[in-house]
CSV table of C-alpha atoms in Angstrom, one decimal:
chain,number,residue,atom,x,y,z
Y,875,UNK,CA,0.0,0.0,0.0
Y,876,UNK,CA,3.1,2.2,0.4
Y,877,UNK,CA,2.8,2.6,-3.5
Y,878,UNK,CA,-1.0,2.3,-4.4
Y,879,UNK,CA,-0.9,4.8,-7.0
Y,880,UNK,CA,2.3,3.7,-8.5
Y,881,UNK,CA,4.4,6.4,-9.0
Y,882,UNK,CA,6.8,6.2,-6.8
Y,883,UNK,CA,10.4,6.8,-8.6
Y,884,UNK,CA,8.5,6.6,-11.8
Y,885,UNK,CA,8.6,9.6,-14.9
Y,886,UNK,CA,6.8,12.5,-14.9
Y,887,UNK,CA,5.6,15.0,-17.5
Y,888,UNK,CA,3.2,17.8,-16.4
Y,889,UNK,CA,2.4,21.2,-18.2
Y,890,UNK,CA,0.9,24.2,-16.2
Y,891,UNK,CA,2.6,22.9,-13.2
Y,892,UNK,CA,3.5,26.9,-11.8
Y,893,UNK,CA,-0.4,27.3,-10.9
Y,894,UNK,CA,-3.8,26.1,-10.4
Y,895,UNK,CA,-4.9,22.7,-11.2
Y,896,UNK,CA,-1.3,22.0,-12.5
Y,897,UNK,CA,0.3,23.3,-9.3
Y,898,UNK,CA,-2.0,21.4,-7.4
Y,899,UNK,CA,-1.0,17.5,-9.3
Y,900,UNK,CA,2.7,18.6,-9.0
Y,901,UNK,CA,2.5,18.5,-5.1
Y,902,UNK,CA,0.7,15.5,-5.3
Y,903,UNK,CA,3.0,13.7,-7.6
Y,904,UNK,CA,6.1,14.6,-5.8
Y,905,UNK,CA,4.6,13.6,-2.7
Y,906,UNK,CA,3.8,10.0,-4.5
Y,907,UNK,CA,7.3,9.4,-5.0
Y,908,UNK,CA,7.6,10.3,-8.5
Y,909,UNK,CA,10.3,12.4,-10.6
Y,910,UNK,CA,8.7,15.3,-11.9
Y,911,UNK,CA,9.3,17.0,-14.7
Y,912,UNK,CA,7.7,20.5,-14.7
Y,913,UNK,CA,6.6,22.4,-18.0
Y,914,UNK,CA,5.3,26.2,-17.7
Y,915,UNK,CA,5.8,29.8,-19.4
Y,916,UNK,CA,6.3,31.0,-15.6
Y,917,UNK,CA,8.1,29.6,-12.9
Y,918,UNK,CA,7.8,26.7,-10.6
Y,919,UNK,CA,7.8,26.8,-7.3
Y,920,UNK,CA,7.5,23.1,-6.4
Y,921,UNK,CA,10.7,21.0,-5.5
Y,922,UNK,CA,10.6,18.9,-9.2
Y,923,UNK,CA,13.0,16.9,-11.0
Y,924,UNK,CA,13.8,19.5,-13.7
Y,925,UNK,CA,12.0,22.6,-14.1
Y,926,UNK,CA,11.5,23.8,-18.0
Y,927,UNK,CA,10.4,26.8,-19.2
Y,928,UNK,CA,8.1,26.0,-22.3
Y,929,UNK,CA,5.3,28.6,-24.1
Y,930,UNK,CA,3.0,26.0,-24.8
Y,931,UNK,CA,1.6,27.6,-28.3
Y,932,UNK,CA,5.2,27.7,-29.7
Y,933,UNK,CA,6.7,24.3,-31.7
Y,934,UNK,CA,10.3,25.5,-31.1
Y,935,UNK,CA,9.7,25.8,-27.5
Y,936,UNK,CA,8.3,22.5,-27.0
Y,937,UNK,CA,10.8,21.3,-29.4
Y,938,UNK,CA,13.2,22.3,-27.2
Y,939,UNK,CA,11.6,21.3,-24.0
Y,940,UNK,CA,11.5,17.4,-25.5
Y,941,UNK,CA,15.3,17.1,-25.2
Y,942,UNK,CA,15.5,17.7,-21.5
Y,943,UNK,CA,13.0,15.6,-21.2
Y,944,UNK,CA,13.6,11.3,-20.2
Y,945,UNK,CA,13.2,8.3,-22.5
Y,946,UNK,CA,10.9,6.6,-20.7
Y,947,UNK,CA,7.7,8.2,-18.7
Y,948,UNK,CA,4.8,6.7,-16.8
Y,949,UNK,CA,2.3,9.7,-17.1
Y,950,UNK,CA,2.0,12.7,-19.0
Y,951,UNK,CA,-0.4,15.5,-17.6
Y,952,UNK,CA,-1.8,17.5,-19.9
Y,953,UNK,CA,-2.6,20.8,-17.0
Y,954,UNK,CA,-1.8,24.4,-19.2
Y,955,UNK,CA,-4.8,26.1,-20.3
Y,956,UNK,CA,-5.9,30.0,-20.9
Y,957,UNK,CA,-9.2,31.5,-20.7
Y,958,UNK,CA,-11.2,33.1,-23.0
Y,959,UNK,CA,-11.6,36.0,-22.5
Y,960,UNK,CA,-9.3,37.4,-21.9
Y,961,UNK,CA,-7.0,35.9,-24.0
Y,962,UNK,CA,-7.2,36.1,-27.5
Y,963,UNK,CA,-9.1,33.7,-29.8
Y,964,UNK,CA,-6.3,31.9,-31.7
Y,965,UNK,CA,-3.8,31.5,-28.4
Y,966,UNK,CA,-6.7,30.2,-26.7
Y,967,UNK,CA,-7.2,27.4,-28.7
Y,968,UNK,CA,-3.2,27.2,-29.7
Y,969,UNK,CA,-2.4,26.7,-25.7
Y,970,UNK,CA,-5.3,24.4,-25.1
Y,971,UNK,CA,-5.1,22.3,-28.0
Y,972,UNK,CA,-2.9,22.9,-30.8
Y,973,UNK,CA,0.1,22.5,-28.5
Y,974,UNK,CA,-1.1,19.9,-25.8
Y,975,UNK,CA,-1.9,17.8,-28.7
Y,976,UNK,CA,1.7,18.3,-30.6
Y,977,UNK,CA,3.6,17.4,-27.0
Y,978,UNK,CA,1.0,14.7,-26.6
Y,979,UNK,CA,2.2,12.6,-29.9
Y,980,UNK,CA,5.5,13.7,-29.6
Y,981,UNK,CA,5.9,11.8,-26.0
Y,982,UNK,CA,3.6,8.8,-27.0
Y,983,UNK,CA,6.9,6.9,-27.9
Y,984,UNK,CA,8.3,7.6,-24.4
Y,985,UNK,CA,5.1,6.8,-22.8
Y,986,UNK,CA,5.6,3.2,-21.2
Y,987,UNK,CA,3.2,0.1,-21.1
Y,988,UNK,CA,1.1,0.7,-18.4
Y,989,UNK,CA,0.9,4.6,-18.2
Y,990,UNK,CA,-1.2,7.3,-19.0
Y,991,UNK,CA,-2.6,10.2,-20.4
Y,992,UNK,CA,-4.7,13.0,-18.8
Y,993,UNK,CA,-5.9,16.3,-19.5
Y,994,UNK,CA,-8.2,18.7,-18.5
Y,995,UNK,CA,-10.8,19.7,-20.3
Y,996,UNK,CA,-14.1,21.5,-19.0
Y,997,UNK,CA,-17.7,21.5,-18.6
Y,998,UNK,CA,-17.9,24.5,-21.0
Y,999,UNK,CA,-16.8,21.7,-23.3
Y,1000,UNK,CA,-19.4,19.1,-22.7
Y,1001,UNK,CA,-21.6,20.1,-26.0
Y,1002,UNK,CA,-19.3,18.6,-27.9
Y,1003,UNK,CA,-21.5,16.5,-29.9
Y,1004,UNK,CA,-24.0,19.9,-31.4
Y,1005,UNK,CA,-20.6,20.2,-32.9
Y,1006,UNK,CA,-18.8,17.3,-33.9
Y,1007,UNK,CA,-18.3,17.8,-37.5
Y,1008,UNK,CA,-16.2,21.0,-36.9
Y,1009,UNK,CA,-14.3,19.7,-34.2
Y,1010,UNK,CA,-13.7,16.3,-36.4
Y,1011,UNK,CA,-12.7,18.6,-39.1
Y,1012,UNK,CA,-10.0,20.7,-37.3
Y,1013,UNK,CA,-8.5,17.6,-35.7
Y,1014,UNK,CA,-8.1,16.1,-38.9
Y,1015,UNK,CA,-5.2,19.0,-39.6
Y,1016,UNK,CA,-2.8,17.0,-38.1
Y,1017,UNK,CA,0.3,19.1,-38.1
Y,1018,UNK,CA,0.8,22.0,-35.3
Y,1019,UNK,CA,1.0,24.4,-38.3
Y,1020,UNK,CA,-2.0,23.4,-40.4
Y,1021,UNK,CA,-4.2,23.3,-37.2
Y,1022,UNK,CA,-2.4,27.5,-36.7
Y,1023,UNK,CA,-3.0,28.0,-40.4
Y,1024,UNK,CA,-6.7,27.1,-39.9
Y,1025,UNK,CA,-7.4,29.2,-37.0
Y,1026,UNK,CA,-6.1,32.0,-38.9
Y,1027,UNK,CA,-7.9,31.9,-41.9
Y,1028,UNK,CA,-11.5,32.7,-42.2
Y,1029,UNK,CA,-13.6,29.9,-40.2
Y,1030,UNK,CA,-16.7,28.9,-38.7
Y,1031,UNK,CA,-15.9,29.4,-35.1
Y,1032,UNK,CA,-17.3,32.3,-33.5
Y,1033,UNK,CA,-15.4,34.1,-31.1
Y,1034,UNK,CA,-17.1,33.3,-28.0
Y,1035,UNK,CA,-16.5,29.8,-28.7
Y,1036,UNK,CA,-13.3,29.6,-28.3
Y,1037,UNK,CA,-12.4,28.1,-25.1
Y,1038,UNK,CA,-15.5,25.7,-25.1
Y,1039,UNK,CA,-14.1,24.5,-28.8
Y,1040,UNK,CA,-11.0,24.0,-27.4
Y,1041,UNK,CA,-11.8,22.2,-24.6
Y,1042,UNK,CA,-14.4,20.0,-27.2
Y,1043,UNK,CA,-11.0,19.2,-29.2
Y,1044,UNK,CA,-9.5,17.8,-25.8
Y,1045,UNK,CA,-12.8,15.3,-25.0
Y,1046,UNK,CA,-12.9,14.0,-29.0
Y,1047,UNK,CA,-9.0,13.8,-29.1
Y,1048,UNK,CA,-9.0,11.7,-26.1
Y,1049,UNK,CA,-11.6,9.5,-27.4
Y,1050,UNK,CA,-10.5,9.4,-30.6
Y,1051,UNK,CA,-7.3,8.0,-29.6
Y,1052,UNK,CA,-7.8,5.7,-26.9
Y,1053,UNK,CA,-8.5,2.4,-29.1
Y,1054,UNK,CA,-5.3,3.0,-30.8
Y,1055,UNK,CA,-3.2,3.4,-27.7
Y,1056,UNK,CA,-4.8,0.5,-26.3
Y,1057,UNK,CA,-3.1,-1.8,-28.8
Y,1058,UNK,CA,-0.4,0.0,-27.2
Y,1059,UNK,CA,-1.4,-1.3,-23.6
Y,1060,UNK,CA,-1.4,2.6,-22.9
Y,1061,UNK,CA,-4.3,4.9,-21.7
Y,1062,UNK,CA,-5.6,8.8,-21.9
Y,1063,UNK,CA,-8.7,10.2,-20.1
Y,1064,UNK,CA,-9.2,13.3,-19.8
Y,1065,UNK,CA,-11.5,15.1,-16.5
Y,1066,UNK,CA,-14.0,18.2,-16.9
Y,1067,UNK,CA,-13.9,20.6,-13.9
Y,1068,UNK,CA,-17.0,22.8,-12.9
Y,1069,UNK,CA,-15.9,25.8,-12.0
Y,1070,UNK,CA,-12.6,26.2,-10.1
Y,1071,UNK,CA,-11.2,28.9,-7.9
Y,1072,UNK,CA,-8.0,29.8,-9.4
Y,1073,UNK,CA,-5.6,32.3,-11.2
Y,1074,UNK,CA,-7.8,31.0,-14.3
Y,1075,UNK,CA,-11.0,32.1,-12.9
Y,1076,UNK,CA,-9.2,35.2,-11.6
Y,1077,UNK,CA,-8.8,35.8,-14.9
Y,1078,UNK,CA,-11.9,35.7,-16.3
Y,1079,UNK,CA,-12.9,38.1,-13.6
Y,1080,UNK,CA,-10.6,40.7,-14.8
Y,1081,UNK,CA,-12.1,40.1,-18.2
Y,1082,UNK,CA,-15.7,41.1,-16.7
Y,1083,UNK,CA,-16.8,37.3,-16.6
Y,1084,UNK,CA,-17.6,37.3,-13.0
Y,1085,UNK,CA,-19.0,34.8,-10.3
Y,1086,UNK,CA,-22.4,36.0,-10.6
Y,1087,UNK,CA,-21.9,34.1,-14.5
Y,1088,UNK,CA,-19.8,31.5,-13.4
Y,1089,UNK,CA,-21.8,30.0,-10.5
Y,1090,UNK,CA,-24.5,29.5,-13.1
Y,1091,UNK,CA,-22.0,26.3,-14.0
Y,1092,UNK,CA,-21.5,25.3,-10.2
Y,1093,UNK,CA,-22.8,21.9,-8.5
Y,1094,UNK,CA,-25.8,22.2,-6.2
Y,1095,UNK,CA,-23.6,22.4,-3.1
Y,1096,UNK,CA,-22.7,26.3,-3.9
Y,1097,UNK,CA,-19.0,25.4,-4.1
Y,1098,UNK,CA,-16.1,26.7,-6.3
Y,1099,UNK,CA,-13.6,23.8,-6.4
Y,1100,UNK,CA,-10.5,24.2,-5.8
Y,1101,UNK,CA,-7.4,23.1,-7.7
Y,1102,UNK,CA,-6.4,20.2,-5.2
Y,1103,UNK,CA,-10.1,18.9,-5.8
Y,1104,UNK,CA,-9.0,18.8,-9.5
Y,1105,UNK,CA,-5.3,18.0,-8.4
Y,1106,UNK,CA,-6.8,14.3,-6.8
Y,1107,UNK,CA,-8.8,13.5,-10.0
Y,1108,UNK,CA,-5.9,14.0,-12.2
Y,1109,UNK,CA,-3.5,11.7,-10.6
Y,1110,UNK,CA,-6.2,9.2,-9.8
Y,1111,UNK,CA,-7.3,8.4,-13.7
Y,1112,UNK,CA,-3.5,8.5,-14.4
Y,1113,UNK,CA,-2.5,6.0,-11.3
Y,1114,UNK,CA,-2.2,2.6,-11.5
Y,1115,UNK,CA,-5.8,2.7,-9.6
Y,1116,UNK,CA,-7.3,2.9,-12.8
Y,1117,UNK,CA,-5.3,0.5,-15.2
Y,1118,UNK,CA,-8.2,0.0,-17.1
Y,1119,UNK,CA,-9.7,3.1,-17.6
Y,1120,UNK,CA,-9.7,4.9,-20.6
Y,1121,UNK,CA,-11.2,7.2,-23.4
Y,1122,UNK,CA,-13.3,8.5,-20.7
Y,1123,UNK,CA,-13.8,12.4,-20.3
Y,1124,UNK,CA,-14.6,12.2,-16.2
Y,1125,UNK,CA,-17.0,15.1,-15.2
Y,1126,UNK,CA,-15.3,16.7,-11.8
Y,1127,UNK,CA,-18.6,18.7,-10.8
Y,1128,UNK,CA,-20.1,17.1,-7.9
Y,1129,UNK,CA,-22.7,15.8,-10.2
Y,1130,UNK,CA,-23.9,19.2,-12.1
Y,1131,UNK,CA,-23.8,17.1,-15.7
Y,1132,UNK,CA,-26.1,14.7,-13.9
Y,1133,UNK,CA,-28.3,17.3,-13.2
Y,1134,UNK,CA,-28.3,18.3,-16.3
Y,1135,UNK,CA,-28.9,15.1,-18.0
Y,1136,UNK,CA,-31.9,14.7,-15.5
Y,1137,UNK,CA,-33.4,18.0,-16.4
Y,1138,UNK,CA,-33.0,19.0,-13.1
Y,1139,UNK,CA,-30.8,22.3,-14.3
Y,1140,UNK,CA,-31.5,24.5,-17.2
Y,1141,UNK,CA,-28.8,22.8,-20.0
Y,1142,UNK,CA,-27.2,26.5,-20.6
Y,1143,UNK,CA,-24.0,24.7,-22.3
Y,1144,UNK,CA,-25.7,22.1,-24.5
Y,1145,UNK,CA,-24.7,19.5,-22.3
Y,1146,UNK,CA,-25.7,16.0,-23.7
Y,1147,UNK,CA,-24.1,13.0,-21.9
């Protein structure tokens, strides 16, 4: 039992580890024993393995990051992510996607028999299905710069959308991939948060996206989660716990997509489950 989760002295990779959620799995991972290594554009203040500083939405920088990185790792934890507003449209979706997605298949190789995947996606992108098509259609640009190219050019996605489309990309990526990585006795999930007290929601704040909107999205028990509560569901679906687990997008929500799903909520996000 000293080991349950199975981490100890075992390979690393997290992004967004200087805050937040991220921040929140780092601690835990280090206090499971493993060897951390800690991606983020600002600095880390955990005691990790090897701390890198990576922008997320740039190829050269990730590029770069994947040399310091080891041959061999048990879990990658896919934790950066922006909000919308107030950061622009096209880094929104570059940091939550575009660039998870590039790190993502660039470590598959490293990613040992046995280990894991996760990443955090949302509630606000739980109506993925209204918009499937699109979201099958951008993922189909396979490269980091056709998937930039497209967000460029004239498009079909509004605006607002934004974060919620990025966050659908995470939810039909990881399902999308988890047959063929489990020919490859590997796993990804990914977990969607309700809303989450944090820099991130800070953020929004500043933007003029305040709690009064927010805690439209919260469970019934009148809670903000924190980013420890998010923190224990990440490194649970990526533990040896849950070997068998996988293509699953986990709601973290205290049960607000069941409510929805019952009609016991108004569906203000198009939530279908």
């Amino acid at each position: 039992m000293d080991n349950i989760l199975g981490y100890k002295d075992q390979n690393v990779v997290i992004t967004g580890a200087a805050s937040g959620m991220g921040a929140a799995a780092t601690e835990l991972l280090i206090e499971a024993g493993a060897k951390v290594y800690a991606l983020d554009i600002g600095e880390v203040s955990a005691p990790v393995t090897k701390a890198l500083r990576v922008n997320i939405m740039d190829k050269a920088s990730i590029d770069a990051a994947l040399l310091e990185l080891p041959d061999s790792i048990y879990g990658l934890f896919n934790c950066a992510g922006v909000p919308h507003p107030p950061t622009p449209a096209y880094e929104t979706i570059m940091i939550n996607f575009v660039g998870l997605r590039y790190l993502t298949e660039q470590l598959l190789p490293r990613i040992a028999q046995g280990g894991g995947i996760a990443s955090i996606a949302s509630t606000a992108g739980m109506g993925w299905r209204a918009n499937l098509d699109t979201v099958k259609s951008f993922l189909a640009l396979e490269s980091f710069e056709a998937a930039s190219d497209w967000l460029k050019a004239e498009n079909e996605l509004g605006e607002a959308d934004a974060y919620g489309f990025s966050k659908q990309c995470i939810i039909v990526y990881t399902m999308q991939m988890a047959g063929e990585l489990a020919k490859q006795h590997k796993r990804i999930n990914c977990i969607a948060p309700s809303p989450t007290q944090s820099a991130f929601m800070d953020n929004l704040n500043s933007a003029g996206v305040g709690k009064d909107v927010t805690s439209l999205f919260c469970p019934s028990n009148g809670d903000f989660a924190t980013g420890t509560d998010m923190g224990h569901a990440l490194v649970a679906i990526n533990s040896k716990l849950a070997g068998f687990i996988s293509g699953c997008n986990i709601p973290v929500d205290y049960g607000y997509c069941a409510e929805i799903t019952m009609e016991q909520r108004d569906n203000l996000l198009g939530i279908s489950l």
